[in-house]
Amino acid sequence: SLNPTLATLTASLVNVAGDAALVLGPLAMGIAGAAWATVGCQVAAALVLLRTLRRKGMLELRQLPSADELRRFFAFGAFIVVLFVKQLVYNQAILLASILGTAAGAAHQCLFSIFRLCCTLGDVTGATAQSFLPRYYVTDEASGRVTFDAASARGTIKRIVGMTALVALCNTAITFSVPLLRPGLFTADAEVTRLLRRAAPIAAAGLLLHPPVVGMEGCLLATKDVRWLVRHYVVTGGIAVAATQLLLKVGALRSALSLDGIWLYLAAFQATRAISFVGRLAGVGKSPPKR
């Protein structure tokens, strides 16, 4: 369908026009103008998609959702928790970078832009898992019960995790080489460039793990190992917030904080997920996860 493309194009045009009017124009609102332009582009995209849904008869604004509709909506709760905790962890890193000064904050933003670009490439592996694994669900003709044939899916899971290696190498090469070889794409400031180059190898190490992690996460979602996944992310998110608060409030820890440390924190987040997911998927086909 062209509608998602139209929504993205509309959002981009509104964002550009908003930046021109609110940041570069006579209002000159600075970062506040850029923020309002971003809000405007999101609202514009949402309106385009809502209009499409209404034209197709899939949206009735004058009627409150029923209990059954709400139940079906919150069936996606596990996926929402996964997205929320990941965003929470990345936002904690941005919060920590904001207290390091202008140069460190700018370097973090440059590196984070590359990181998010490469994460988009890595996220394809998770979508692949969720596309190929549902075919291993089997319906018992007698009872009508739906179960996941973990033993048959084991080979596909291995191939999905294995193919993430190529994506991981591409992401690592981009994150490692761009800041080191072409820092001028982001900044001409010598201090920002120095910090960017120093933290780039750590970010590249984290991105080496990201595609396999997302691929394994997709496998867990596809096999409906939902309860374990939610518990894992709730614990991970709690630890991330607690660690951030310690770094902000304990003077000795705050004084030792650096941009390298922040990217080590993000790399540790990837490593923790990798170890946990490998352990969980190792049992697929041997003892199916409890549902």
Short mmCIF file of C-alpha atoms in Angstrom, two decimals:
data_model
loop_
_atom_site.label_atom_id
_atom_site.label_comp_id
_atom_site.label_asym_id
_atom_site.label_seq_id
_atom_site.Cartn_x
_atom_site.Cartn_y
_atom_site.Cartn_z
CA SER A 1 0.00 0.00 0.00
CA LEU A 2 1.08 3.57 -0.71
CA ASN A 3 -0.53 4.93 2.45
CA PRO A 4 2.43 4.31 4.83
CA THR A 5 4.73 5.90 2.23
CA LEU A 6 2.37 8.87 1.96
CA ALA A 7 2.34 9.24 5.75
CA THR A 8 6.14 9.19 5.89
CA LEU A 9 6.41 11.72 3.05
CA THR A 10 3.87 14.01 4.73
CA ALA A 11 5.74 13.80 8.03
CA SER A 12 9.04 14.61 6.33
CA LEU A 13 7.59 17.64 4.53
CA VAL A 14 5.96 18.95 7.72
CA ASN A 15 9.23 18.45 9.61
CA VAL A 16 11.27 20.34 7.01
CA ALA A 17 8.73 23.15 6.81
CA GLY A 18 8.52 23.31 10.60
CA ASP A 19 12.29 23.50 10.99
CA ALA A 20 12.45 26.26 8.37
CA ALA A 21 9.72 28.27 10.05
CA LEU A 22 10.45 27.67 13.72
CA VAL A 23 14.24 27.29 13.77
CA LEU A 24 15.61 29.20 10.77
CA GLY A 25 12.69 31.58 10.27
CA PRO A 26 11.75 34.81 12.07
CA LEU A 27 10.58 32.97 15.20
CA ALA A 28 14.11 31.53 15.76
CA MET A 29 12.95 29.25 18.58
CA GLY A 30 16.11 27.12 18.46
CA ILE A 31 15.89 23.60 19.90
CA ALA A 32 12.31 24.26 21.09
CA GLY A 33 11.33 25.00 17.48
CA ALA A 34 12.94 21.77 16.30
CA ALA A 35 11.03 19.86 18.98
CA TRP A 36 7.70 21.40 17.92
CA ALA A 37 8.47 20.62 14.28
CA THR A 38 9.05 16.98 15.24
CA VAL A 39 5.76 16.89 17.15
CA GLY A 40 4.00 18.40 14.14
CA CYS A 41 5.38 15.81 11.73
CA GLN A 42 4.26 12.95 13.98
CA VAL A 43 0.75 14.41 14.27
CA ALA A 44 0.59 14.84 10.48
CA ALA A 45 1.60 11.22 9.87
CA ALA A 46 -0.94 9.98 12.43
CA LEU A 47 -3.74 12.00 10.79
CA VAL A 48 -2.90 10.57 7.35
CA LEU A 49 -3.02 7.00 8.68
CA LEU A 50 -6.20 7.63 10.67
CA ARG A 51 -7.88 9.04 7.55
CA THR A 52 -6.88 5.91 5.62
CA LEU A 53 -8.29 3.62 8.32
CA ARG A 54 -11.55 5.54 8.42
CA ARG A 55 -11.97 5.43 4.64
CA LYS A 56 -11.56 1.64 4.77
CA GLY A 57 -14.18 1.33 7.49
CA MET A 58 -11.64 0.13 10.06
CA LEU A 59 -12.06 3.08 12.43
CA GLU A 60 -15.19 4.43 14.09
CA LEU A 61 -14.36 7.54 16.09
CA ARG A 62 -17.87 7.98 17.50
CA GLN A 63 -17.89 4.61 19.24
CA LEU A 64 -15.85 3.52 22.27
CA PRO A 65 -13.92 0.25 21.92
CA SER A 66 -15.59 -2.83 23.33
CA ALA A 67 -14.09 -5.03 26.05
CA ASP A 68 -13.22 -7.66 23.43
CA GLU A 69 -11.46 -5.06 21.25
CA LEU A 70 -9.47 -3.82 24.24
CA ARG A 71 -8.53 -7.40 25.10
CA ARG A 72 -7.24 -7.99 21.57
CA PHE A 73 -5.34 -4.70 21.63
CA PHE A 74 -3.55 -5.52 24.89
CA ALA A 75 -2.65 -8.94 23.51
CA PHE A 76 0.25 -6.99 21.99
CA GLY A 77 1.33 -6.01 25.50
CA ALA A 78 4.51 -8.09 25.41
CA PHE A 79 5.73 -6.37 22.26
CA ILE A 80 4.90 -2.97 23.79
CA VAL A 81 6.94 -3.83 26.90
CA VAL A 82 9.89 -4.89 24.73
CA LEU A 83 9.84 -1.62 22.77
CA PHE A 84 9.31 0.49 25.89
CA VAL A 85 12.22 -1.00 27.84
CA LYS A 86 14.63 -0.72 24.89
CA GLN A 87 13.68 2.93 24.42
CA LEU A 88 14.01 3.47 28.17
CA VAL A 89 17.57 2.11 28.20
CA TYR A 90 18.63 4.26 25.23
CA ASN A 91 17.02 7.33 26.84
CA GLN A 92 18.96 6.68 30.04
CA ALA A 93 22.16 6.85 27.98
CA ILE A 94 21.09 10.19 26.46
CA LEU A 95 20.31 11.50 29.95
CA LEU A 96 23.77 10.53 31.16
CA ALA A 97 25.43 12.11 28.12
CA SER A 98 23.61 15.39 28.78
CA ILE A 99 25.52 15.97 32.02
CA LEU A 100 28.96 15.54 30.43
CA GLY A 101 29.03 18.91 28.69
CA THR A 102 28.38 20.26 25.24
CA ALA A 103 31.18 18.45 23.40
CA ALA A 104 30.40 15.02 24.89
CA GLY A 105 26.69 15.53 24.34
CA ALA A 106 27.26 16.44 20.69
CA ALA A 107 29.60 13.47 20.16
CA HIS A 108 27.05 11.12 21.74
CA GLN A 109 24.29 12.45 19.49
CA CYS A 110 26.45 11.94 16.36
CA LEU A 111 27.33 8.39 17.36
CA PHE A 112 23.78 7.64 18.45
CA SER A 113 22.51 8.70 15.00
CA ILE A 114 24.80 6.10 13.37
CA PHE A 115 23.80 3.56 16.00
CA ARG A 116 20.06 3.99 15.34
CA LEU A 117 20.61 3.76 11.58
CA CYS A 118 22.43 0.46 12.00
CA CYS A 119 19.79 -0.76 14.48
CA THR A 120 17.22 -0.32 11.71
CA LEU A 121 19.25 -2.72 9.55
CA GLY A 122 19.55 -5.17 12.42
CA ASP A 123 15.83 -5.06 13.19
CA VAL A 124 15.19 -6.83 9.89
CA THR A 125 16.45 -10.04 11.48
CA GLY A 126 13.73 -9.93 14.12
CA ALA A 127 11.06 -9.39 11.47
CA THR A 128 12.47 -12.35 9.53
CA ALA A 129 12.08 -14.62 12.54
CA GLN A 130 8.49 -13.52 13.08
CA SER A 131 7.74 -14.14 9.40
CA PHE A 132 9.20 -17.64 9.04
CA LEU A 133 8.51 -19.29 12.40
CA PRO A 134 4.68 -19.09 12.62
CA ARG A 135 4.41 -21.92 10.03
CA TYR A 136 5.62 -24.30 12.73
CA TYR A 137 2.40 -23.88 14.72
CA VAL A 138 0.34 -27.05 14.53
CA THR A 139 -3.39 -27.41 15.26
CA ASP A 140 -4.55 -30.66 16.82
CA GLU A 141 -7.60 -31.80 14.83
CA ALA A 142 -9.20 -33.56 17.78
CA SER A 143 -8.88 -30.88 20.47
CA GLY A 144 -8.32 -27.81 18.32
CA ARG A 145 -5.33 -26.91 20.49
CA VAL A 146 -2.55 -24.93 18.81
CA THR A 147 1.04 -25.84 19.74
CA PHE A 148 4.46 -24.84 18.49
CA ASP A 149 6.55 -27.63 16.94
CA ALA A 150 9.82 -26.54 18.52
CA ALA A 151 11.78 -29.58 17.36
CA SER A 152 10.99 -28.92 13.68
CA ALA A 153 11.68 -25.20 14.05
CA ARG A 154 15.08 -25.67 15.64
CA GLY A 155 16.93 -25.72 12.30
CA THR A 156 15.19 -22.58 11.06
CA ILE A 157 16.00 -20.76 14.29
CA LYS A 158 19.68 -21.69 13.87
CA ARG A 159 19.67 -20.37 10.29
CA ILE A 160 18.00 -17.10 11.31
CA VAL A 161 20.53 -16.52 14.08
CA GLY A 162 23.37 -17.50 11.73
CA MET A 163 22.36 -15.08 8.98
CA THR A 164 22.53 -12.20 11.43
CA ALA A 165 26.33 -12.48 11.32
CA LEU A 166 26.51 -10.72 7.94
CA VAL A 167 24.27 -7.88 9.11
CA ALA A 168 26.33 -7.60 12.30
CA LEU A 169 29.58 -7.27 10.35
CA CYS A 170 28.09 -4.56 8.11
CA ASN A 171 26.82 -2.60 11.11
CA THR A 172 30.15 -2.89 12.90
CA ALA A 173 32.07 -1.73 9.83
CA ILE A 174 29.83 1.33 9.41
CA THR A 175 29.95 2.34 13.07
CA PHE A 176 33.70 1.81 13.31
CA SER A 177 34.79 3.41 10.05
CA VAL A 178 32.53 6.44 9.59
CA PRO A 179 33.55 8.28 12.80
CA LEU A 180 37.21 7.37 12.27
CA LEU A 181 37.49 8.12 8.55
CA ARG A 182 34.72 10.64 7.86
CA PRO A 183 33.95 12.58 11.07
CA GLY A 184 33.44 15.69 8.94
CA LEU A 185 30.05 14.31 7.97
CA PHE A 186 28.89 15.27 11.46
CA THR A 187 31.12 17.96 12.90
CA ALA A 188 34.14 20.18 12.35
CA ASP A 189 34.79 20.61 16.08
CA ALA A 190 38.09 19.04 17.12
CA GLU A 191 36.96 18.02 20.62
CA VAL A 192 33.74 16.44 19.39
CA THR A 193 35.71 14.55 16.73
CA ARG A 194 38.18 13.29 19.35
CA LEU A 195 35.41 11.99 21.62
CA LEU A 196 33.54 10.51 18.68
CA ARG A 197 36.57 8.57 17.47
CA ARG A 198 37.38 7.29 20.95
CA ALA A 199 33.88 5.94 21.63
CA ALA A 200 33.28 4.53 18.12
CA PRO A 201 35.01 1.13 18.69
CA ILE A 202 32.88 0.52 21.80
CA ALA A 203 29.68 1.37 19.91
CA ALA A 204 30.80 -0.94 17.07
CA ALA A 205 31.29 -3.78 19.56
CA GLY A 206 27.74 -3.28 20.83
CA LEU A 207 26.36 -3.26 17.29
CA LEU A 208 28.19 -6.50 16.54
CA LEU A 209 25.77 -8.12 19.00
CA HIS A 210 22.63 -6.22 18.03
CA PRO A 211 21.47 -8.19 14.93
CA PRO A 212 21.87 -11.61 16.61
CA VAL A 213 20.09 -10.28 19.69
CA VAL A 214 17.16 -8.92 17.67
CA GLY A 215 17.01 -12.12 15.64
CA MET A 216 16.82 -14.22 18.81
CA GLU A 217 14.26 -11.81 20.27
CA GLY A 218 12.14 -12.32 17.15
CA CYS A 219 12.42 -16.08 17.61
CA LEU A 220 11.20 -15.79 21.21
CA LEU A 221 8.27 -13.61 20.15
CA ALA A 222 7.40 -15.98 17.30
CA THR A 223 7.46 -18.99 19.65
CA LYS A 224 5.25 -17.03 22.08
CA ASP A 225 7.70 -17.31 24.93
CA VAL A 226 6.06 -14.10 26.10
CA ARG A 227 6.08 -14.36 29.88
CA TRP A 228 9.81 -15.04 30.07
CA LEU A 229 10.56 -12.22 27.62
CA VAL A 230 8.48 -9.69 29.58
CA ARG A 231 10.10 -10.72 32.87
CA HIS A 232 13.53 -10.37 31.31
CA TYR A 233 12.84 -6.86 30.03
CA VAL A 234 11.18 -5.68 33.24
CA VAL A 235 14.28 -6.73 35.19
CA THR A 236 16.62 -5.22 32.58
CA GLY A 237 14.73 -1.92 32.54
CA GLY A 238 14.71 -1.73 36.34
CA ILE A 239 18.47 -2.32 36.50
CA ALA A 240 19.08 0.33 33.81
CA VAL A 241 17.06 2.97 35.67
CA ALA A 242 18.68 2.10 39.01
CA ALA A 243 22.18 2.28 37.50
CA THR A 244 21.41 5.65 35.91
CA GLN A 245 20.11 7.10 39.18
CA LEU A 246 23.24 5.90 41.01
CA LEU A 247 25.46 7.56 38.41
CA LEU A 248 23.49 10.80 38.67
CA LYS A 249 23.27 11.01 42.46
CA VAL A 250 26.48 9.45 43.77
CA GLY A 251 29.22 12.07 43.45
CA ALA A 252 32.14 9.65 43.06
CA LEU A 253 30.38 7.71 40.30
CA ARG A 254 29.20 10.87 38.56
CA SER A 255 32.71 12.33 38.46
CA ALA A 256 34.03 9.10 36.89
CA LEU A 257 31.37 9.09 34.16
CA SER A 258 32.58 9.46 30.57
CA LEU A 259 31.27 9.05 27.04
CA ASP A 260 33.21 5.77 26.77
CA GLY A 261 31.46 4.57 29.93
CA ILE A 262 28.04 5.36 28.50
CA TRP A 263 28.74 3.28 25.38
CA LEU A 264 30.13 0.48 27.55
CA TYR A 265 26.78 0.59 29.35
CA LEU A 266 24.92 0.20 26.03
CA ALA A 267 27.28 -2.58 24.92
CA ALA A 268 26.65 -4.36 28.23
CA PHE A 269 22.90 -4.11 27.57
CA GLN A 270 23.39 -5.92 24.24
CA ALA A 271 25.68 -8.53 25.83
CA THR A 272 23.21 -9.23 28.65
CA ARG A 273 20.40 -9.80 26.18
CA ALA A 274 22.61 -12.00 23.99
CA ILE A 275 23.60 -14.29 26.87
CA SER A 276 20.02 -14.54 28.18
CA PHE A 277 18.49 -15.23 24.75
CA VAL A 278 21.09 -17.84 23.81
CA GLY A 279 20.38 -19.67 27.05
CA ARG A 280 16.65 -19.54 26.49
CA LEU A 281 16.75 -20.63 22.85
CA ALA A 282 19.16 -23.46 23.63
CA GLY A 283 16.21 -25.34 25.13
CA VAL A 284 13.96 -24.94 22.08
CA GLY A 285 13.15 -28.37 20.71
CA LYS A 286 14.20 -30.02 23.98
CA SER A 287 11.72 -28.60 26.49
CA PRO A 288 9.19 -26.24 24.93
CA PRO A 289 8.70 -23.00 26.85
CA LYS A 290 5.76 -22.77 29.20
CA ARG A 291 2.95 -20.62 27.92
#
